[in-house]
């Protein structure tokens, strides 16, 4: 609709009188006087920025940890948005590669010179457990002397081995403190502690 001559005159008078600094100031002034149509007087809507994060928590986490998001990275949340879990994996990826293995399995591999990174785990999220690495233990020591391949085990130690499902191969490197090198219950303490620690790790993973 065309603006009347009278309205135009009033608009010009207001502009001359107020001398607004810029277009936005002029629109604000004239809108307040009722000289402008509603559509023109309304402030333009700001384009909503689409976040790449699945939540505010994820955005805050990335900022707090200073995590750089690769351009082609896609999150696991809806619409490929990035979750806190994705950010944790990105953060860990920038550090030294973390081995997904139980402490007992890692200790076992260190003690026996095994490469745990080549072991496929059977635990939660392919976590390497003690039972996964036991079969990889070198048996050259046992094979070198047939007379000592069969260890002497006390009855109390045998009960513990049955209770914790410990095989004879697992005690090859254990020095028995009993008579003639017989393995007694106390000699199995370290191995049993490792097994208990693993069970504890598995329980925490399931929780």
PDB file of C-alpha atoms in Angstrom:
ATOM      1  CA  UNK A   1       0.000   0.000   0.000  1.00  0.00           C
ATOM      2  CA  UNK A   2       1.315   3.443  -0.984  1.00  0.00           C
ATOM      3  CA  UNK A   3       2.226   5.829   1.824  1.00  0.00           C
ATOM      4  CA  UNK A   4       0.202   9.066   1.826  1.00  0.00           C
ATOM      5  CA  UNK A   5       1.858  12.410   1.220  1.00  0.00           C
ATOM      6  CA  UNK A   6       1.018  13.471   4.762  1.00  0.00           C
ATOM      7  CA  UNK A   7       2.698  10.404   6.247  1.00  0.00           C
ATOM      8  CA  UNK A   8       5.768  10.916   4.088  1.00  0.00           C
ATOM      9  CA  UNK A   9       5.971  14.495   5.263  1.00  0.00           C
ATOM     10  CA  UNK A  10       5.810  13.434   8.894  1.00  0.00           C
ATOM     11  CA  UNK A  11       8.506  10.801   8.286  1.00  0.00           C
ATOM     12  CA  UNK A  12      10.810  13.382   6.726  1.00  0.00           C
ATOM     13  CA  UNK A  13      10.222  15.776   9.635  1.00  0.00           C
ATOM     14  CA  UNK A  14      11.071  13.085  12.173  1.00  0.00           C
ATOM     15  CA  UNK A  15      14.255  12.131  10.344  1.00  0.00           C
ATOM     16  CA  UNK A  16      15.396  15.742  10.049  1.00  0.00           C
ATOM     17  CA  UNK A  17      14.641  16.345  13.693  1.00  0.00           C
ATOM     18  CA  UNK A  18      16.159  13.186  15.184  1.00  0.00           C
ATOM     19  CA  UNK A  19      18.975  12.690  12.707  1.00  0.00           C
ATOM     20  CA  UNK A  20      19.382   8.934  13.290  1.00  0.00           C
ATOM     21  CA  UNK A  21      22.903   7.557  12.920  1.00  0.00           C
ATOM     22  CA  UNK A  22      21.998   4.658  10.634  1.00  0.00           C
ATOM     23  CA  UNK A  23      19.172   2.777   8.961  1.00  0.00           C
ATOM     24  CA  UNK A  24      18.423   0.632  12.021  1.00  0.00           C
ATOM     25  CA  UNK A  25      18.127   3.702  14.210  1.00  0.00           C
ATOM     26  CA  UNK A  26      15.812   5.347  11.668  1.00  0.00           C
ATOM     27  CA  UNK A  27      13.573   2.249  11.515  1.00  0.00           C
ATOM     28  CA  UNK A  28      13.411   2.088  15.311  1.00  0.00           C
ATOM     29  CA  UNK A  29      12.438   5.758  15.480  1.00  0.00           C
ATOM     30  CA  UNK A  30       9.760   5.587  12.794  1.00  0.00           C
ATOM     31  CA  UNK A  31       8.363   2.278  14.115  1.00  0.00           C
ATOM     32  CA  UNK A  32       7.890   3.860  17.528  1.00  0.00           C
ATOM     33  CA  UNK A  33       5.890   6.645  15.898  1.00  0.00           C
ATOM     34  CA  UNK A  34       3.757   4.150  14.000  1.00  0.00           C
ATOM     35  CA  UNK A  35       4.898   5.322  10.573  1.00  0.00           C
ATOM     36  CA  UNK A  36       6.101   1.940   9.320  1.00  0.00           C
ATOM     37  CA  UNK A  37       4.271  -1.283   8.416  1.00  0.00           C
ATOM     38  CA  UNK A  38       4.747  -4.145  10.908  1.00  0.00           C
ATOM     39  CA  UNK A  39       6.849  -6.275   8.577  1.00  0.00           C
ATOM     40  CA  UNK A  40       9.350  -3.499   8.081  1.00  0.00           C
ATOM     41  CA  UNK A  41       9.518  -2.557  11.739  1.00  0.00           C
ATOM     42  CA  UNK A  42      10.134  -6.099  12.958  1.00  0.00           C
ATOM     43  CA  UNK A  43      13.769  -6.937  13.608  1.00  0.00           C
ATOM     44  CA  UNK A  44      15.066  -9.576  11.209  1.00  0.00           C
ATOM     45  CA  UNK A  45      15.165 -13.000  12.783  1.00  0.00           C
ATOM     46  CA  UNK A  46      18.625 -14.276  13.454  1.00  0.00           C
ATOM     47  CA  UNK A  47      19.433 -17.469  11.681  1.00  0.00           C
ATOM     48  CA  UNK A  48      19.645 -20.231  14.249  1.00  0.00           C
ATOM     49  CA  UNK A  49      23.060 -21.808  14.251  1.00  0.00           C
ATOM     50  CA  UNK A  50      22.945 -25.568  13.985  1.00  0.00           C
ATOM     51  CA  UNK A  51      25.149 -27.146  16.627  1.00  0.00           C
ATOM     52  CA  UNK A  52      27.291 -30.165  15.848  1.00  0.00           C
ATOM     53  CA  UNK A  53      26.919 -31.324  19.444  1.00  0.00           C
ATOM     54  CA  UNK A  54      24.159 -33.560  20.757  1.00  0.00           C
ATOM     55  CA  UNK A  55      23.857 -31.583  23.989  1.00  0.00           C
ATOM     56  CA  UNK A  56      25.088 -28.521  25.856  1.00  0.00           C
ATOM     57  CA  UNK A  57      27.067 -30.879  28.072  1.00  0.00           C
ATOM     58  CA  UNK A  58      28.952 -32.195  25.045  1.00  0.00           C
ATOM     59  CA  UNK A  59      29.693 -28.675  23.845  1.00  0.00           C
ATOM     60  CA  UNK A  60      30.958 -27.661  27.289  1.00  0.00           C
ATOM     61  CA  UNK A  61      33.079 -30.833  27.512  1.00  0.00           C
ATOM     62  CA  UNK A  62      34.754 -30.131  24.168  1.00  0.00           C
ATOM     63  CA  UNK A  63      35.509 -26.556  25.196  1.00  0.00           C
ATOM     64  CA  UNK A  64      36.799 -27.532  28.637  1.00  0.00           C
ATOM     65  CA  UNK A  65      39.109 -30.234  27.259  1.00  0.00           C
ATOM     66  CA  UNK A  66      40.174 -28.208  24.224  1.00  0.00           C
ATOM     67  CA  UNK A  67      39.213 -31.032  21.866  1.00  0.00           C
ATOM     68  CA  UNK A  68      39.534 -30.285  18.159  1.00  0.00           C
ATOM     69  CA  UNK A  69      36.764 -31.813  16.044  1.00  0.00           C
ATOM     70  CA  UNK A  70      37.923 -33.084  12.627  1.00  0.00           C
ATOM     71  CA  UNK A  71      35.911 -31.648   9.716  1.00  0.00           C
ATOM     72  CA  UNK A  72      34.739 -35.075   8.533  1.00  0.00           C
ATOM     73  CA  UNK A  73      33.995 -36.437  12.014  1.00  0.00           C
ATOM     74  CA  UNK A  74      30.495 -37.820  12.571  1.00  0.00           C
ATOM     75  CA  UNK A  75      29.103 -38.450  16.026  1.00  0.00           C
ATOM     76  CA  UNK A  76      27.137 -41.472  17.181  1.00  0.00           C
ATOM     77  CA  UNK A  77      24.130 -39.482  18.403  1.00  0.00           C
ATOM     78  CA  UNK A  78      21.048 -38.686  16.294  1.00  0.00           C
ATOM     79  CA  UNK A  79      21.727 -36.845  13.029  1.00  0.00           C
ATOM     80  CA  UNK A  80      25.462 -37.584  13.407  1.00  0.00           C
ATOM     81  CA  UNK A  81      25.709 -35.160  16.299  1.00  0.00           C
ATOM     82  CA  UNK A  82      28.637 -35.488  18.676  1.00  0.00           C
ATOM     83  CA  UNK A  83      28.063 -36.847  22.177  1.00  0.00           C
ATOM     84  CA  UNK A  84      30.256 -36.717  25.288  1.00  0.00           C
ATOM     85  CA  UNK A  85      31.216 -40.347  24.607  1.00  0.00           C
ATOM     86  CA  UNK A  86      32.439 -39.398  21.125  1.00  0.00           C
ATOM     87  CA  UNK A  87      34.491 -36.567  22.609  1.00  0.00           C
ATOM     88  CA  UNK A  88      36.104 -38.874  25.170  1.00  0.00           C
ATOM     89  CA  UNK A  89      37.147 -41.218  22.364  1.00  0.00           C
ATOM     90  CA  UNK A  90      38.563 -38.291  20.411  1.00  0.00           C
ATOM     91  CA  UNK A  91      40.444 -37.153  23.497  1.00  0.00           C
ATOM     92  CA  UNK A  92      41.894 -40.589  24.096  1.00  0.00           C
ATOM     93  CA  UNK A  93      42.817 -40.936  20.446  1.00  0.00           C
ATOM     94  CA  UNK A  94      45.072 -37.888  20.690  1.00  0.00           C
ATOM     95  CA  UNK A  95      46.933 -39.498  23.576  1.00  0.00           C
ATOM     96  CA  UNK A  96      48.893 -42.725  23.582  1.00  0.00           C
ATOM     97  CA  UNK A  97      46.788 -45.627  22.375  1.00  0.00           C
ATOM     98  CA  UNK A  98      45.074 -47.107  25.384  1.00  0.00           C
ATOM     99  CA  UNK A  99      44.997 -50.882  25.687  1.00  0.00           C
ATOM    100  CA  UNK A 100      41.525 -52.227  26.418  1.00  0.00           C
ATOM    101  CA  UNK A 101      42.598 -54.909  28.867  1.00  0.00           C
ATOM    102  CA  UNK A 102      42.182 -55.793  32.513  1.00  0.00           C
ATOM    103  CA  UNK A 103      45.064 -54.937  34.882  1.00  0.00           C
ATOM    104  CA  UNK A 104      45.671 -58.636  35.560  1.00  0.00           C
ATOM    105  CA  UNK A 105      45.943 -59.397  31.821  1.00  0.00           C
ATOM    106  CA  UNK A 106      48.349 -56.499  31.304  1.00  0.00           C
ATOM    107  CA  UNK A 107      50.494 -57.606  34.238  1.00  0.00           C
ATOM    108  CA  UNK A 108      50.517 -61.182  32.946  1.00  0.00           C
ATOM    109  CA  UNK A 109      51.709 -60.033  29.518  1.00  0.00           C
ATOM    110  CA  UNK A 110      54.402 -57.818  31.028  1.00  0.00           C
ATOM    111  CA  UNK A 111      55.671 -60.666  33.189  1.00  0.00           C
ATOM    112  CA  UNK A 112      55.791 -63.078  30.244  1.00  0.00           C
ATOM    113  CA  UNK A 113      56.951 -60.727  27.487  1.00  0.00           C
ATOM    114  CA  UNK A 114      53.714 -60.984  25.495  1.00  0.00           C
ATOM    115  CA  UNK A 115      52.319 -58.362  23.095  1.00  0.00           C
ATOM    116  CA  UNK A 116      48.839 -57.686  24.442  1.00  0.00           C
ATOM    117  CA  UNK A 117      47.910 -55.471  21.469  1.00  0.00           C
ATOM    118  CA  UNK A 118      47.753 -58.586  19.265  1.00  0.00           C
ATOM    119  CA  UNK A 119      45.311 -60.383  21.537  1.00  0.00           C
ATOM    120  CA  UNK A 120      41.576 -60.374  20.761  1.00  0.00           C
ATOM    121  CA  UNK A 121      39.652 -59.992  23.996  1.00  0.00           C
ATOM    122  CA  UNK A 122      36.534 -61.883  25.009  1.00  0.00           C
ATOM    123  CA  UNK A 123      35.286 -59.353  27.561  1.00  0.00           C
ATOM    124  CA  UNK A 124      32.941 -56.401  27.250  1.00  0.00           C
ATOM    125  CA  UNK A 125      33.811 -54.226  24.209  1.00  0.00           C
ATOM    126  CA  UNK A 126      36.504 -56.799  23.262  1.00  0.00           C
ATOM    127  CA  UNK A 127      38.335 -56.217  26.536  1.00  0.00           C
ATOM    128  CA  UNK A 128      41.322 -58.533  26.946  1.00  0.00           C
ATOM    129  CA  UNK A 129      40.998 -60.695  30.054  1.00  0.00           C
ATOM    130  CA  UNK A 130      43.485 -62.869  31.882  1.00  0.00           C
ATOM    131  CA  UNK A 131      42.015 -66.020  30.356  1.00  0.00           C
ATOM    132  CA  UNK A 132      42.615 -64.573  26.869  1.00  0.00           C
ATOM    133  CA  UNK A 133      46.372 -64.269  27.404  1.00  0.00           C
ATOM    134  CA  UNK A 134      47.029 -67.388  29.496  1.00  0.00           C
ATOM    135  CA  UNK A 135      47.128 -69.626  26.413  1.00  0.00           C
ATOM    136  CA  UNK A 136      49.786 -67.400  24.846  1.00  0.00           C
ATOM    137  CA  UNK A 137      52.236 -68.021  27.676  1.00  0.00           C
ATOM    138  CA  UNK A 138      55.493 -69.592  26.438  1.00  0.00           C
ATOM    139  CA  UNK A 139      55.914 -73.171  27.599  1.00  0.00           C
ATOM    140  CA  UNK A 140      59.580 -73.648  26.669  1.00  0.00           C
ATOM    141  CA  UNK A 141      60.583 -73.789  30.276  1.00  0.00           C
ATOM    142  CA  UNK A 142      58.222 -76.643  30.965  1.00  0.00           C
ATOM    143  CA  UNK A 143      59.153 -78.470  27.776  1.00  0.00           C
ATOM    144  CA  UNK A 144      62.875 -78.220  28.443  1.00  0.00           C
ATOM    145  CA  UNK A 145      62.702 -80.584  31.358  1.00  0.00           C
ATOM    146  CA  UNK A 146      60.197 -83.422  31.200  1.00  0.00           C
ATOM    147  CA  UNK A 147      60.918 -84.381  34.790  1.00  0.00           C
ATOM    148  CA  UNK A 148      59.685 -81.043  36.088  1.00  0.00           C
ATOM    149  CA  UNK A 149      56.750 -80.610  33.664  1.00  0.00           C
ATOM    150  CA  UNK A 150      54.484 -82.181  36.229  1.00  0.00           C
ATOM    151  CA  UNK A 151      54.467 -79.868  39.226  1.00  0.00           C
ATOM    152  CA  UNK A 152      54.037 -81.120  42.736  1.00  0.00           C
ATOM    153  CA  UNK A 153      51.025 -79.441  44.295  1.00  0.00           C
ATOM    154  CA  UNK A 154      49.841 -79.657  47.896  1.00  0.00           C
ATOM    155  CA  UNK A 155      46.230 -80.631  48.581  1.00  0.00           C
ATOM    156  CA  UNK A 156      45.352 -77.103  49.754  1.00  0.00           C
ATOM    157  CA  UNK A 157      46.871 -75.584  46.605  1.00  0.00           C
ATOM    158  CA  UNK A 158      45.032 -78.125  44.454  1.00  0.00           C
ATOM    159  CA  UNK A 159      41.724 -77.070  46.015  1.00  0.00           C
ATOM    160  CA  UNK A 160      42.471 -73.421  45.224  1.00  0.00           C
ATOM    161  CA  UNK A 161      43.408 -74.319  41.651  1.00  0.00           C
ATOM    162  CA  UNK A 162      40.103 -76.104  41.195  1.00  0.00           C
ATOM    163  CA  UNK A 163      38.166 -73.248  42.816  1.00  0.00           C
ATOM    164  CA  UNK A 164      39.752 -70.569  40.611  1.00  0.00           C
ATOM    165  CA  UNK A 165      40.025 -72.782  37.498  1.00  0.00           C
ATOM    166  CA  UNK A 166      43.813 -72.545  37.438  1.00  0.00           C
ATOM    167  CA  UNK A 167      45.518 -74.955  35.015  1.00  0.00           C
ATOM    168  CA  UNK A 168      48.899 -76.623  35.540  1.00  0.00           C
ATOM    169  CA  UNK A 169      50.304 -74.467  32.740  1.00  0.00           C
ATOM    170  CA  UNK A 170      49.445 -71.411  34.817  1.00  0.00           C
ATOM    171  CA  UNK A 171      51.802 -72.423  37.607  1.00  0.00           C
ATOM    172  CA  UNK A 172      54.808 -73.397  35.482  1.00  0.00           C
ATOM    173  CA  UNK A 173      56.737 -70.274  36.523  1.00  0.00           C
ATOM    174  CA  UNK A 174      55.677 -70.360  40.157  1.00  0.00           C
ATOM    175  CA  UNK A 175      58.438 -71.451  42.506  1.00  0.00           C
ATOM    176  CA  UNK A 176      57.005 -73.790  45.096  1.00  0.00           C
ATOM    177  CA  UNK A 177      57.992 -73.021  48.661  1.00  0.00           C
ATOM    178  CA  UNK A 178      57.041 -76.486  49.965  1.00  0.00           C
ATOM    179  CA  UNK A 179      59.138 -79.605  50.257  1.00  0.00           C
ATOM    180  CA  UNK A 180      61.075 -80.415  47.062  1.00  0.00           C
ATOM    181  CA  UNK A 181      59.527 -77.384  45.351  1.00  0.00           C
ATOM    182  CA  UNK A 182      55.941 -78.396  46.028  1.00  0.00           C
ATOM    183  CA  UNK A 183      53.491 -75.591  45.245  1.00  0.00           C
ATOM    184  CA  UNK A 184      51.526 -74.714  48.366  1.00  0.00           C
ATOM    185  CA  UNK A 185      48.518 -72.458  48.850  1.00  0.00           C
ATOM    186  CA  UNK A 186      50.492 -69.304  49.659  1.00  0.00           C
ATOM    187  CA  UNK A 187      52.448 -69.643  46.406  1.00  0.00           C
ATOM    188  CA  UNK A 188      49.209 -69.079  44.457  1.00  0.00           C
ATOM    189  CA  UNK A 189      48.329 -65.828  46.214  1.00  0.00           C
ATOM    190  CA  UNK A 190      49.628 -63.481  43.501  1.00  0.00           C
ATOM    191  CA  UNK A 191      47.896 -65.403  40.718  1.00  0.00           C
ATOM    192  CA  UNK A 192      44.625 -65.556  42.676  1.00  0.00           C
ATOM    193  CA  UNK A 193      44.826 -61.811  43.369  1.00  0.00           C
ATOM    194  CA  UNK A 194      45.149 -61.217  39.626  1.00  0.00           C
ATOM    195  CA  UNK A 195      42.089 -63.379  38.943  1.00  0.00           C
ATOM    196  CA  UNK A 196      40.049 -61.602  41.621  1.00  0.00           C
ATOM    197  CA  UNK A 197      41.079 -58.212  40.218  1.00  0.00           C
ATOM    198  CA  UNK A 198      39.922 -59.315  36.770  1.00  0.00           C
ATOM    199  CA  UNK A 199      36.559 -60.458  38.106  1.00  0.00           C
ATOM    200  CA  UNK A 200      36.180 -57.100  39.804  1.00  0.00           C
ATOM    201  CA  UNK A 201      36.949 -55.314  36.516  1.00  0.00           C
ATOM    202  CA  UNK A 202      34.352 -57.388  34.671  1.00  0.00           C
ATOM    203  CA  UNK A 203      31.723 -56.581  37.305  1.00  0.00           C
ATOM    204  CA  UNK A 204      32.412 -52.857  37.057  1.00  0.00           C
ATOM    205  CA  UNK A 205      32.159 -53.000  33.250  1.00  0.00           C
ATOM    206  CA  UNK A 206      28.773 -54.672  33.436  1.00  0.00           C
ATOM    207  CA  UNK A 207      27.525 -52.041  35.893  1.00  0.00           C
TER     208      UNK A 207
END
